[in-house]
mmCIF file of C-alpha atoms in Angstrom:
data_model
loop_
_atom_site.group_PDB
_atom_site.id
_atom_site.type_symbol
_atom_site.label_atom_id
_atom_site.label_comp_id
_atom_site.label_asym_id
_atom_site.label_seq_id
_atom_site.Cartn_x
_atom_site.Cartn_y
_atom_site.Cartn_z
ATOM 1 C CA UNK A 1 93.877 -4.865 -21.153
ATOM 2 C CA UNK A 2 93.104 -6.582 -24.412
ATOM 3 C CA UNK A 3 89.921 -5.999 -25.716
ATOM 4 C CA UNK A 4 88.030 -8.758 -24.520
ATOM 5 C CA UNK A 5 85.660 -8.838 -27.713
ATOM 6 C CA UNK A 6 88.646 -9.143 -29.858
ATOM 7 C CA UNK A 7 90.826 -11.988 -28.221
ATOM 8 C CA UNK A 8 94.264 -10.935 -28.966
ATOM 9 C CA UNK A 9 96.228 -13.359 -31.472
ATOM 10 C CA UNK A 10 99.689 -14.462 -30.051
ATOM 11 C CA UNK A 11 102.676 -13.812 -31.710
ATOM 12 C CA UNK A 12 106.347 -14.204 -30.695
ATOM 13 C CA UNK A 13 107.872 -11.166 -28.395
ATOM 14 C CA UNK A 14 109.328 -8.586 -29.955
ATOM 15 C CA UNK A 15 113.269 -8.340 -30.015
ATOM 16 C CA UNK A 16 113.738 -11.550 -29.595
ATOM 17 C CA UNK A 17 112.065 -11.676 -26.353
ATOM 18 C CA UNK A 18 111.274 -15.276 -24.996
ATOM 19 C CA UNK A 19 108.040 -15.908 -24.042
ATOM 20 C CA UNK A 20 106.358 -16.033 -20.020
ATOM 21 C CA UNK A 21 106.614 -19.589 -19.326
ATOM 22 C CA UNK A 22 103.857 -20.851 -17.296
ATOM 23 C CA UNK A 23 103.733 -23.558 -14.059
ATOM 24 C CA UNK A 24 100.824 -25.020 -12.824
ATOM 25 C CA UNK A 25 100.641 -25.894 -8.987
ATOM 26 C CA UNK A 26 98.127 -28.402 -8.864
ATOM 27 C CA UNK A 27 95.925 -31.118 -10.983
ATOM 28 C CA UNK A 28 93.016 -30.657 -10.049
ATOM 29 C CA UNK A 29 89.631 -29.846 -11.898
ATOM 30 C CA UNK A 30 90.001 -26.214 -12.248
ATOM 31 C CA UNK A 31 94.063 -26.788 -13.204
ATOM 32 C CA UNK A 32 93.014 -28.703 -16.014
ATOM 33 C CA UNK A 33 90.485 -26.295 -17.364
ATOM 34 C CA UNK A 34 92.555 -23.436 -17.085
ATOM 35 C CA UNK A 35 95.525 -25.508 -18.833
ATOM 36 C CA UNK A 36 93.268 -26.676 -21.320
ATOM 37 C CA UNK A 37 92.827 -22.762 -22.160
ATOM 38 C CA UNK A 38 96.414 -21.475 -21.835
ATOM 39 C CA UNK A 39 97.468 -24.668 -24.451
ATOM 40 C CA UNK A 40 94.504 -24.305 -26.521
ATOM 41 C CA UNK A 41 95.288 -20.421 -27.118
ATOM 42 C CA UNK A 42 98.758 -20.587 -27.404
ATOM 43 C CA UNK A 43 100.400 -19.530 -23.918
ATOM 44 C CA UNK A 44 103.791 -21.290 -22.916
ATOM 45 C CA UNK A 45 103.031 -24.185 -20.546
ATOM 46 C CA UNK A 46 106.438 -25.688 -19.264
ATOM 47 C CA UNK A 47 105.614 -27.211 -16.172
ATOM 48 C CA UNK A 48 103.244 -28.613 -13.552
ATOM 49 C CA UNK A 49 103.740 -29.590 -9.767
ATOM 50 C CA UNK A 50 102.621 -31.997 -7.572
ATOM 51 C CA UNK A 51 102.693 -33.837 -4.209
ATOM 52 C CA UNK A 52 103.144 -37.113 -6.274
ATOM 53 C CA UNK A 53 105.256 -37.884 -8.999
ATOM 54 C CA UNK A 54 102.949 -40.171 -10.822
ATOM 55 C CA UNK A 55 99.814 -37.191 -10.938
ATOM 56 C CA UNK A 56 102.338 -34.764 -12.231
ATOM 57 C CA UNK A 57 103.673 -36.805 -14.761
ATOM 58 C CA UNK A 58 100.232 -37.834 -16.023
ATOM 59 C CA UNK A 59 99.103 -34.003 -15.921
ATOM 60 C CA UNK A 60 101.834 -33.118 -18.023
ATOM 61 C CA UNK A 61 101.688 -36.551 -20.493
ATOM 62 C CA UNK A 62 97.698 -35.092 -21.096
ATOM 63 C CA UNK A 63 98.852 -31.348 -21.683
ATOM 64 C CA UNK A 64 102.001 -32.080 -23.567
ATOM 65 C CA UNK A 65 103.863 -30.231 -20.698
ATOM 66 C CA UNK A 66 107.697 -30.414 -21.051
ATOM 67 C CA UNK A 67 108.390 -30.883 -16.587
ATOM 68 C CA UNK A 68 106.555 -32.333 -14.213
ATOM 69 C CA UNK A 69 107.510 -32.169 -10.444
ATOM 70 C CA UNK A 70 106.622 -34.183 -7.825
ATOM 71 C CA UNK A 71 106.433 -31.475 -5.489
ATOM 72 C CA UNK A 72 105.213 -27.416 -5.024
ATOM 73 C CA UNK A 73 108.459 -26.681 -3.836
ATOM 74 C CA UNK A 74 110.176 -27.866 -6.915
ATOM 75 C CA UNK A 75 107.980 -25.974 -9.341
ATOM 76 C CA UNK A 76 108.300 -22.896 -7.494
ATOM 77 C CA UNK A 77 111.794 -22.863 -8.165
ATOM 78 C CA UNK A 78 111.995 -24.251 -11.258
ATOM 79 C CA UNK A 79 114.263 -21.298 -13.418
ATOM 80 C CA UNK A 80 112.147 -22.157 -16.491
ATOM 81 C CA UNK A 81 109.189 -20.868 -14.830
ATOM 82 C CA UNK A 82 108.451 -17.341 -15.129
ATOM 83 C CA UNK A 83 104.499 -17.377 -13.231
ATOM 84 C CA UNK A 84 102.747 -19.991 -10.914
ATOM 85 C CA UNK A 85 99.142 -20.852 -11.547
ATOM 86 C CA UNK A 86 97.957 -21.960 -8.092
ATOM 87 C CA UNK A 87 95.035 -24.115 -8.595
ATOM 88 C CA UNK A 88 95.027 -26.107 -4.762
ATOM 89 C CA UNK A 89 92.507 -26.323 -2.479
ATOM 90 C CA UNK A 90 91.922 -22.643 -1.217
ATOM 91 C CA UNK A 91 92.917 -23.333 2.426
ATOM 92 C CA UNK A 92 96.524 -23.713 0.970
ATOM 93 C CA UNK A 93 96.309 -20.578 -1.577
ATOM 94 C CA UNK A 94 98.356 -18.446 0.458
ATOM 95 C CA UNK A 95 100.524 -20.963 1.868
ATOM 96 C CA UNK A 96 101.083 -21.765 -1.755
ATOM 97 C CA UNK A 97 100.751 -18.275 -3.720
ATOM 98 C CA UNK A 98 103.931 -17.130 -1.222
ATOM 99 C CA UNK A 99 105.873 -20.244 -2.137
ATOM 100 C CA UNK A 100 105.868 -18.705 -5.498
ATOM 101 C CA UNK A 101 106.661 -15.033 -4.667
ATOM 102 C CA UNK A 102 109.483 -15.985 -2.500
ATOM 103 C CA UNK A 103 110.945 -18.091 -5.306
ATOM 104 C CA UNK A 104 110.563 -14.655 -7.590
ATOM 105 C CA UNK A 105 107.520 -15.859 -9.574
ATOM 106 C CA UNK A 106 104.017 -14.156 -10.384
ATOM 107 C CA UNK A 107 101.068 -15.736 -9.346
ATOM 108 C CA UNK A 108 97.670 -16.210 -10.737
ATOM 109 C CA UNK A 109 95.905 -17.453 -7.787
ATOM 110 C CA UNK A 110 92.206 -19.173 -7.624
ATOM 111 C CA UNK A 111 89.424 -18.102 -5.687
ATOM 112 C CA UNK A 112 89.109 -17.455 -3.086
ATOM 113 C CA UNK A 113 92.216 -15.759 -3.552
ATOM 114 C CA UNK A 114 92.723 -17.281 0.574
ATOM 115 C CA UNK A 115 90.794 -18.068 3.515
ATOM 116 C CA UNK A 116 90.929 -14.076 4.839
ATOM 117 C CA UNK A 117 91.831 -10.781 4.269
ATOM 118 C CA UNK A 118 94.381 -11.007 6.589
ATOM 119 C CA UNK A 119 95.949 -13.638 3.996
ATOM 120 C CA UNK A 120 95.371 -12.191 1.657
ATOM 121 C CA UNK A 121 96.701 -8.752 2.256
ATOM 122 C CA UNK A 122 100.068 -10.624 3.249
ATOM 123 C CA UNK A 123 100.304 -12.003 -0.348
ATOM 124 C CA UNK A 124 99.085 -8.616 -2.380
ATOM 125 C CA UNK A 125 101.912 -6.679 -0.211
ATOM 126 C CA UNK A 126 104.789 -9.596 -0.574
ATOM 127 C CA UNK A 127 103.960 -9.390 -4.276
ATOM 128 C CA UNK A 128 104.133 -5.722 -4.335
ATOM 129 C CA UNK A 129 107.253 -5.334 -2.468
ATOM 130 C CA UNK A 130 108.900 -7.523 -4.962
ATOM 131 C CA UNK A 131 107.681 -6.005 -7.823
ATOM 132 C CA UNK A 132 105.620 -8.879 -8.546
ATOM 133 C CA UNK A 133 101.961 -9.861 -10.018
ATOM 134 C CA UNK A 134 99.665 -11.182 -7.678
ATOM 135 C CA UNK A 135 96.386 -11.814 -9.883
ATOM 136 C CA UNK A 136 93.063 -13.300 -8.463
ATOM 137 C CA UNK A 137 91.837 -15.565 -10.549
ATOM 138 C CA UNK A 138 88.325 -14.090 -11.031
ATOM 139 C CA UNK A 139 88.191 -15.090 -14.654
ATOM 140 C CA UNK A 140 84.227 -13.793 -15.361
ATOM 141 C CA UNK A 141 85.378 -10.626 -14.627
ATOM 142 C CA UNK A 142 87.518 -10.491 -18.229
ATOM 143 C CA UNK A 143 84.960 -12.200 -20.142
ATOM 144 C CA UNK A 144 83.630 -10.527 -23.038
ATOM 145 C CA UNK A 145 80.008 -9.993 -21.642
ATOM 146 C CA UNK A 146 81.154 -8.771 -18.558
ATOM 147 C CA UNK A 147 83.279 -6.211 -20.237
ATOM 148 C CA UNK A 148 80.387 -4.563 -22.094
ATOM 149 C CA UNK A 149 78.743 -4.574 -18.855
ATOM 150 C CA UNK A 150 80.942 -2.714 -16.717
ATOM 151 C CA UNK A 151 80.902 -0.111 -20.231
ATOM 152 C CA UNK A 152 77.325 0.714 -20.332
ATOM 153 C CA UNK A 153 77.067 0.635 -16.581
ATOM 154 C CA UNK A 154 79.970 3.563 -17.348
ATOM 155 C CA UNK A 155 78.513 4.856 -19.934
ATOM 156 C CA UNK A 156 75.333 5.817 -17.711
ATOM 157 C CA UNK A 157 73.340 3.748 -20.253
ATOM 158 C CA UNK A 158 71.285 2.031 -17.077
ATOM 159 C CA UNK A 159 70.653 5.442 -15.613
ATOM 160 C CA UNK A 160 71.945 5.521 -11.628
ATOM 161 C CA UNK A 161 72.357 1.626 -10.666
ATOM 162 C CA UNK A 162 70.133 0.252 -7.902
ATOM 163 C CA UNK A 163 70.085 -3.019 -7.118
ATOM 164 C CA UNK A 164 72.642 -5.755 -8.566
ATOM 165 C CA UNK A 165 70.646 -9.535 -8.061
ATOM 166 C CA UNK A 166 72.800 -12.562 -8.677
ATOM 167 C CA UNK A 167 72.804 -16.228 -7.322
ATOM 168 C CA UNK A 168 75.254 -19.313 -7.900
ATOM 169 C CA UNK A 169 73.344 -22.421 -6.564
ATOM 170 C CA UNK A 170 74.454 -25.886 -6.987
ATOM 171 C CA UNK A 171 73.882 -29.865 -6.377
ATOM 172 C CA UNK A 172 76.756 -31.166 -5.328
ATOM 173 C CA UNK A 173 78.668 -34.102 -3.892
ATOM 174 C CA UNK A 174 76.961 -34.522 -0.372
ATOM 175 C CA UNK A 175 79.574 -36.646 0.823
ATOM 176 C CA UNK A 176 80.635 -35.186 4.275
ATOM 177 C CA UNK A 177 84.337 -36.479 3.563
ATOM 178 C CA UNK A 178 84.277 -34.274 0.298
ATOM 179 C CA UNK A 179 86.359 -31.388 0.428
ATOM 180 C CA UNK A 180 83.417 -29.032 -0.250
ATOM 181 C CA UNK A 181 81.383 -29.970 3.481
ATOM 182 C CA UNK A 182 84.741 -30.178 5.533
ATOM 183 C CA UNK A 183 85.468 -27.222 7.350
ATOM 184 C CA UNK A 184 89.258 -28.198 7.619
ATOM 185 C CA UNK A 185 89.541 -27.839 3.517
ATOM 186 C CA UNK A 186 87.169 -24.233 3.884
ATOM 187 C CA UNK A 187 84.035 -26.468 2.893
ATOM 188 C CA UNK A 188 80.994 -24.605 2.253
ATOM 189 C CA UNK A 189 78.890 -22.394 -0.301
ATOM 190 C CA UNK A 190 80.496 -19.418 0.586
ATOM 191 C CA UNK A 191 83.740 -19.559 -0.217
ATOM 192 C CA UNK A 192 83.429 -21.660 -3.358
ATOM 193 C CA UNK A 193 80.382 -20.573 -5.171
ATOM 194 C CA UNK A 194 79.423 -17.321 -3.290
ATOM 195 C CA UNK A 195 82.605 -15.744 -3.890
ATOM 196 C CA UNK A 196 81.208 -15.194 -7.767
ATOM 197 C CA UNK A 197 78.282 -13.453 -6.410
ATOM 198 C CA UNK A 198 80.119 -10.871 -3.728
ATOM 199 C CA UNK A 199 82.993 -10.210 -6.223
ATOM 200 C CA UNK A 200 80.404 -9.121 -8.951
ATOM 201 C CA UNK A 201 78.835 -7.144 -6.091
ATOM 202 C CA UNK A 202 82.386 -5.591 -6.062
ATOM 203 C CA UNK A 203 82.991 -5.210 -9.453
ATOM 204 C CA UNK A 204 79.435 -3.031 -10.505
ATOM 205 C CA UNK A 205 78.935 -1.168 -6.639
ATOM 206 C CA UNK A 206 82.218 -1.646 -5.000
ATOM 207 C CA UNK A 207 82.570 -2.091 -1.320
ATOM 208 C CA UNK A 208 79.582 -2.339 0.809
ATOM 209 C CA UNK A 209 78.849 0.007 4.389
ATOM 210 C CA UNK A 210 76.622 -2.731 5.992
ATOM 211 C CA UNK A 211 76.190 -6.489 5.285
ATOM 212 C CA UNK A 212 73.655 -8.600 6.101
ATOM 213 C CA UNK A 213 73.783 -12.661 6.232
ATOM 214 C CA UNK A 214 71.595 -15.456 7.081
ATOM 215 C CA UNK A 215 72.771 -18.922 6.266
ATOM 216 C CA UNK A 216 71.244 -22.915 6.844
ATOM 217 C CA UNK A 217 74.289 -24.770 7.582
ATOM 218 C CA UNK A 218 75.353 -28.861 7.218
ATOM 219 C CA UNK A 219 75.452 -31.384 9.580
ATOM 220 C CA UNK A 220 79.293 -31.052 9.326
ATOM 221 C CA UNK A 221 78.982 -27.409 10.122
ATOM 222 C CA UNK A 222 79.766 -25.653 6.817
ATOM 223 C CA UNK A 223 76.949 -23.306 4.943
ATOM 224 C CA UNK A 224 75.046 -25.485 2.808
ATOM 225 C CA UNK A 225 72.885 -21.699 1.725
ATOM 226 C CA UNK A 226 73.905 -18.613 2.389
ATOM 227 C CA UNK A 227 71.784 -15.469 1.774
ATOM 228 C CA UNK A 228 73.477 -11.652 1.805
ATOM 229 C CA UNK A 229 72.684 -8.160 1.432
ATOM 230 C CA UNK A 230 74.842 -6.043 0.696
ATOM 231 C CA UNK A 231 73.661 -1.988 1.802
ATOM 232 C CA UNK A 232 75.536 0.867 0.052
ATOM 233 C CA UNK A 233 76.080 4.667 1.340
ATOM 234 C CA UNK A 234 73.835 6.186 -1.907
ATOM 235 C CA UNK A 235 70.915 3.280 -1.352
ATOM 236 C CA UNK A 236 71.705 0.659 -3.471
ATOM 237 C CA UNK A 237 71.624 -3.142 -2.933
ATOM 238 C CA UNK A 238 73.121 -6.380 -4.006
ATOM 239 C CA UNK A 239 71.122 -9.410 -2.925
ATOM 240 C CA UNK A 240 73.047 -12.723 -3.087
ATOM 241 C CA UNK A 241 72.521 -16.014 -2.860
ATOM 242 C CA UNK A 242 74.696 -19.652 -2.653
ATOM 243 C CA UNK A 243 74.178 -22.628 -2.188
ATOM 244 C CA UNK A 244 75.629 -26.044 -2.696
ATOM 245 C CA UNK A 245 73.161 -28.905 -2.379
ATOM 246 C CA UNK A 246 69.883 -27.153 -4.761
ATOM 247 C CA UNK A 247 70.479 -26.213 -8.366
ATOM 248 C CA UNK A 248 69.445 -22.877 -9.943
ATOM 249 C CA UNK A 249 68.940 -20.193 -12.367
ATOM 250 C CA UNK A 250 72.165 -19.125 -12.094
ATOM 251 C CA UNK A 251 70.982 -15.990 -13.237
ATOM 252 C CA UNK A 252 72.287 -12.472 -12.652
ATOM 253 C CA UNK A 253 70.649 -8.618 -13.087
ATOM 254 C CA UNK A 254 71.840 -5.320 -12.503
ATOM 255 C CA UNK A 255 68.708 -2.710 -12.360
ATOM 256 C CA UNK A 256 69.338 0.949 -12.891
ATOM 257 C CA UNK A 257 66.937 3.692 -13.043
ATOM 258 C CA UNK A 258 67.030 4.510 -16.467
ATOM 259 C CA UNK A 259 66.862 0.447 -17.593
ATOM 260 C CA UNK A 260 68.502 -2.832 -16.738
ATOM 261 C CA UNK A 261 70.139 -5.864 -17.933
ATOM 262 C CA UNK A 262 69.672 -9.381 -17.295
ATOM 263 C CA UNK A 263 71.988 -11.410 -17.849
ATOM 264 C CA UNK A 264 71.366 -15.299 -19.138
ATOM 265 C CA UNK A 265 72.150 -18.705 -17.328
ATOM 266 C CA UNK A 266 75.053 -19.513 -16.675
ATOM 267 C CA UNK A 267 76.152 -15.306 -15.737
ATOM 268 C CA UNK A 268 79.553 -16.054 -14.903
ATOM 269 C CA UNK A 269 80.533 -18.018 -17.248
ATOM 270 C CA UNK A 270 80.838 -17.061 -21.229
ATOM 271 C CA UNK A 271 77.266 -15.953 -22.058
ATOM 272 C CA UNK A 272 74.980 -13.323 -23.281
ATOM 273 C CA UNK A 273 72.538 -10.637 -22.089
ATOM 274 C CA UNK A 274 69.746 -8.502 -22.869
ATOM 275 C CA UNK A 275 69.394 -4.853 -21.678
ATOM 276 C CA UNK A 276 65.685 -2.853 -21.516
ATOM 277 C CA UNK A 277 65.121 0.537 -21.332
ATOM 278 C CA UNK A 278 63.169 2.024 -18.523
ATOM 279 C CA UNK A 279 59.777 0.950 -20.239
ATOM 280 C CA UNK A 280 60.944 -2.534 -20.503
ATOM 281 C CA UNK A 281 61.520 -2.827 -24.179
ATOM 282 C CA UNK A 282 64.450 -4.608 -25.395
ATOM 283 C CA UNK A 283 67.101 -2.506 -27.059
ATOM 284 C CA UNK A 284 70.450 -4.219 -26.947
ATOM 285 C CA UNK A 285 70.853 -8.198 -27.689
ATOM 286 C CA UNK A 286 74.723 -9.012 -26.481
ATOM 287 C CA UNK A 287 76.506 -12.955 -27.721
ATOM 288 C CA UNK A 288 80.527 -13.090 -28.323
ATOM 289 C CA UNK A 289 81.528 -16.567 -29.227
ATOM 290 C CA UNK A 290 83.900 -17.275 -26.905
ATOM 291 C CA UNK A 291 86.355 -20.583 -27.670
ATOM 292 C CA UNK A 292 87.236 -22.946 -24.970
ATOM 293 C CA UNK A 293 85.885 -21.955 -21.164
ATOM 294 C CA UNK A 294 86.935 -18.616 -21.387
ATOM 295 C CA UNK A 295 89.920 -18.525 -18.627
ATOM 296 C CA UNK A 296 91.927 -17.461 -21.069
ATOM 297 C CA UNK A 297 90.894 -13.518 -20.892
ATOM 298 C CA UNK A 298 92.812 -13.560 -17.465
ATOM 299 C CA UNK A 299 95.623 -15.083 -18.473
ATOM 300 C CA UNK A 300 96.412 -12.746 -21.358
ATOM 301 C CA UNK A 301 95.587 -9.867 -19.005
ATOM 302 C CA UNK A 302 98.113 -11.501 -16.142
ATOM 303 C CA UNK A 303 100.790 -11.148 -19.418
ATOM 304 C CA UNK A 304 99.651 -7.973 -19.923
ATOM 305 C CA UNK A 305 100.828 -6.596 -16.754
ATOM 306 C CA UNK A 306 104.210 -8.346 -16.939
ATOM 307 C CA UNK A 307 105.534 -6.847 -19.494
ATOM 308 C CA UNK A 308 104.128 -3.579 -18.218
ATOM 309 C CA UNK A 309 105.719 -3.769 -15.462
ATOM 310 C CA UNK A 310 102.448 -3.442 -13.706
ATOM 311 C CA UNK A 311 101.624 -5.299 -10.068
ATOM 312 C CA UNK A 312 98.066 -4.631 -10.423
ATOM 313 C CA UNK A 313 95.077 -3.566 -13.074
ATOM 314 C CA UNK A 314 92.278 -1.828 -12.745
ATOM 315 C CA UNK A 315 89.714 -4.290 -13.200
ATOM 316 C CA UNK A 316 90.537 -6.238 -10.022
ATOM 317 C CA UNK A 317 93.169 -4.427 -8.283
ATOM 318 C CA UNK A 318 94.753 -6.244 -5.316
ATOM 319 C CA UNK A 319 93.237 -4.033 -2.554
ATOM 320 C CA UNK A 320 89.900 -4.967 -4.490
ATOM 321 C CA UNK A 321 91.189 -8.663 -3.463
ATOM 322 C CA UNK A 322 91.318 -8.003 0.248
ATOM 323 C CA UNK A 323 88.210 -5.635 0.304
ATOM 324 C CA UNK A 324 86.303 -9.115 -1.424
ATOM 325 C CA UNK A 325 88.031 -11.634 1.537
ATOM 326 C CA UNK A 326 86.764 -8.975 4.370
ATOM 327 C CA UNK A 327 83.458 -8.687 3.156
ATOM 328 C CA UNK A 328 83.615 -12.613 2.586
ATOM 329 C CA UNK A 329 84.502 -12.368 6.497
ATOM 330 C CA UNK A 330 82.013 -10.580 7.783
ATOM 331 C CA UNK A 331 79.493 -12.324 6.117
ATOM 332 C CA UNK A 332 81.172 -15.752 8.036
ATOM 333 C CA UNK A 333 80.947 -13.802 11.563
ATOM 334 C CA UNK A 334 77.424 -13.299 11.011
ATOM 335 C CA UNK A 335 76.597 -16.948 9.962
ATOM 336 C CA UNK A 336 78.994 -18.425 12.721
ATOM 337 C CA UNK A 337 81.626 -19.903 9.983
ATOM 338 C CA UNK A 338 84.943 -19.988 11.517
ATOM 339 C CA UNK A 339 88.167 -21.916 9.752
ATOM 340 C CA UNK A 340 91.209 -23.010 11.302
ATOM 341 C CA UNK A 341 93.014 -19.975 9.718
ATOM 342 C CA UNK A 342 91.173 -17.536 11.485
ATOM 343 C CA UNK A 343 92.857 -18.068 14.399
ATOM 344 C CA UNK A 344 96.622 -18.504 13.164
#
């Protein structure tokens, strides 16, 4: 992949090679900041779809998109569309993300990637027996920071890892009719803000032998807090934590025998960190300026494998995907979280 430190500058494809054009499938929050990037940095936007004609055609008026189409279906097939960005709410990311393979289009899908592994293994094997990219959107993960990381870690520069610590805690809207506290639309901490948490679990330990979960849940019976710990065959631990009615530290560490490194508020978003030796002095001071919100790094890599020719990278590779949706459902069996998926 590019290196992340270095942000690649974009220049036409060779040979006369037109661009990947880019749709969006959805207008949400999250659509806009990741459009916001792909414009910002140069990527080809053509398109965006929605359920109403009116959204679409204000989404793409703010973006300067060329298309706007009042419905999914219509930007799936849409022949000037080369990769679907699905940005809806997660109980409709596989419904959606196979919309897009069956219409012969890549997919960067948000997380959670969908509401199970069993989901989500359907999608990363459709894509694959296509020949297509089927990307999670787990942006931090290609964020400059987070690429030194994962080299020192490497590099044996912490000594043998221990214990990874990480939380993602938030106030927010306590509306029971909000999307985030109804189970029909996969409400809850878990899925929204504690998939950052398990995947960077993932990412620095891999998959877990044994998890533990204990979680307080809302009157509308999604987790409001969820607590994990995640037991590893060699010893180690990740302890997470979510939540989505307390704000705070937002804070991440991975400790290692031989030092550690602590990374600063907000962890999984563009930051910096600080790494200390095994007698706690401070010997490495990380900051990369970063421009826009930094969804950008995933983007370039999702090109990346295109013209490779690539369904899959090594940084989060798609049986990575379904190894972070089963370990997101066990931790639901053992906090009583069930979702209308489950049992289709």
């Amino acid at each position: 992949m590019p290196d992340a430190t270095t942000p690649p500058q974009r220049s036409a494809p060779a040979g006369g090679a037109r661009p990947v054009r880019w749709g969006i499938l959805g207008t949400g929050l999250i659509a806009g900041l990741q459009t916001s990037d792909l414009v910002e940095h140069g990527f080809s936007v053509q398109a965006v779809g929605s359920r109403a004609a009116d959204t679409a055609r204000g989404f793409a008026d703010r973006f300067g998109l060329a298309t706007a189409h009042s419905s999914y279906e219509a930007l799936a097939t849409d022949p000037e569309v080369d990769v679907v960005y699905v940005s809806s709410p997660h109980p409709f990311h596989y419904e959606h993300a196979m919309l897009a393979l069956d219409a012969g289009n890549h997919v960067l899908v948000e997380k959670p990637f969908a509401m199970n592994a069993r989901q989500a293994r359907h999608v990363t094997e459709a894509a694959a027996s296509k020949g297509l990219v089927a990307l999670e959107a787990m942006w931090t993960r290609y964020l400059p920071h987070m690429v030194r990381i994962r080299d020192l870690i490497g590099s044996g520069a912490l000594g043998e890892v221990r214990t990874l610590l990480a939380d993602h805690t938030q106030n927010l809207p306590k509306d029971p009719a909000h999307r985030l506290n109804d189970p029909a639309l996969g409400g809850g901490a878990l899925l929204d803000l504690g998939i950052y948490p398990v995947s960077f679990a993932f990412d620095v330990l891999g998959a877990p032998e044994r998890i533990q979960a204990s979680a307080s849940m809302t009157a509308t019976g999604v987790d409001r807090q969820t607590a994990m710990i995640f037991d590893y065959a060699r010893g180690q631990q990740a302890v997470l934590h979510c939540a989505l009615d307390t704000a705070g530290p937002n804070r991440a560490a991975v400790l290692g025998t031989g030092g550690r490194i602590e990374i600063d508020p907000v962890w999984y978003t563009p930051t910096g960190f600080s790494r200390f030796d095994d007698a706690g002095t401070l010997v490495e001071r990380f900051e990369e300026p970063v421009t826009g919100r930094g969804m950008q790094y995933q983007a370039w890599e999702m090109e990346r494998l295109i013209a490779a020719g690539a369904t899959g990278n090594e940084i989060l590779p798609p049986v990575e995907t379904v190894g972070i949706m089963a370990a997101l459902d066990s931790v639901r069996e053992r906090i009583g979280l069930r979702y209308a998926a489950d049992g289709d």
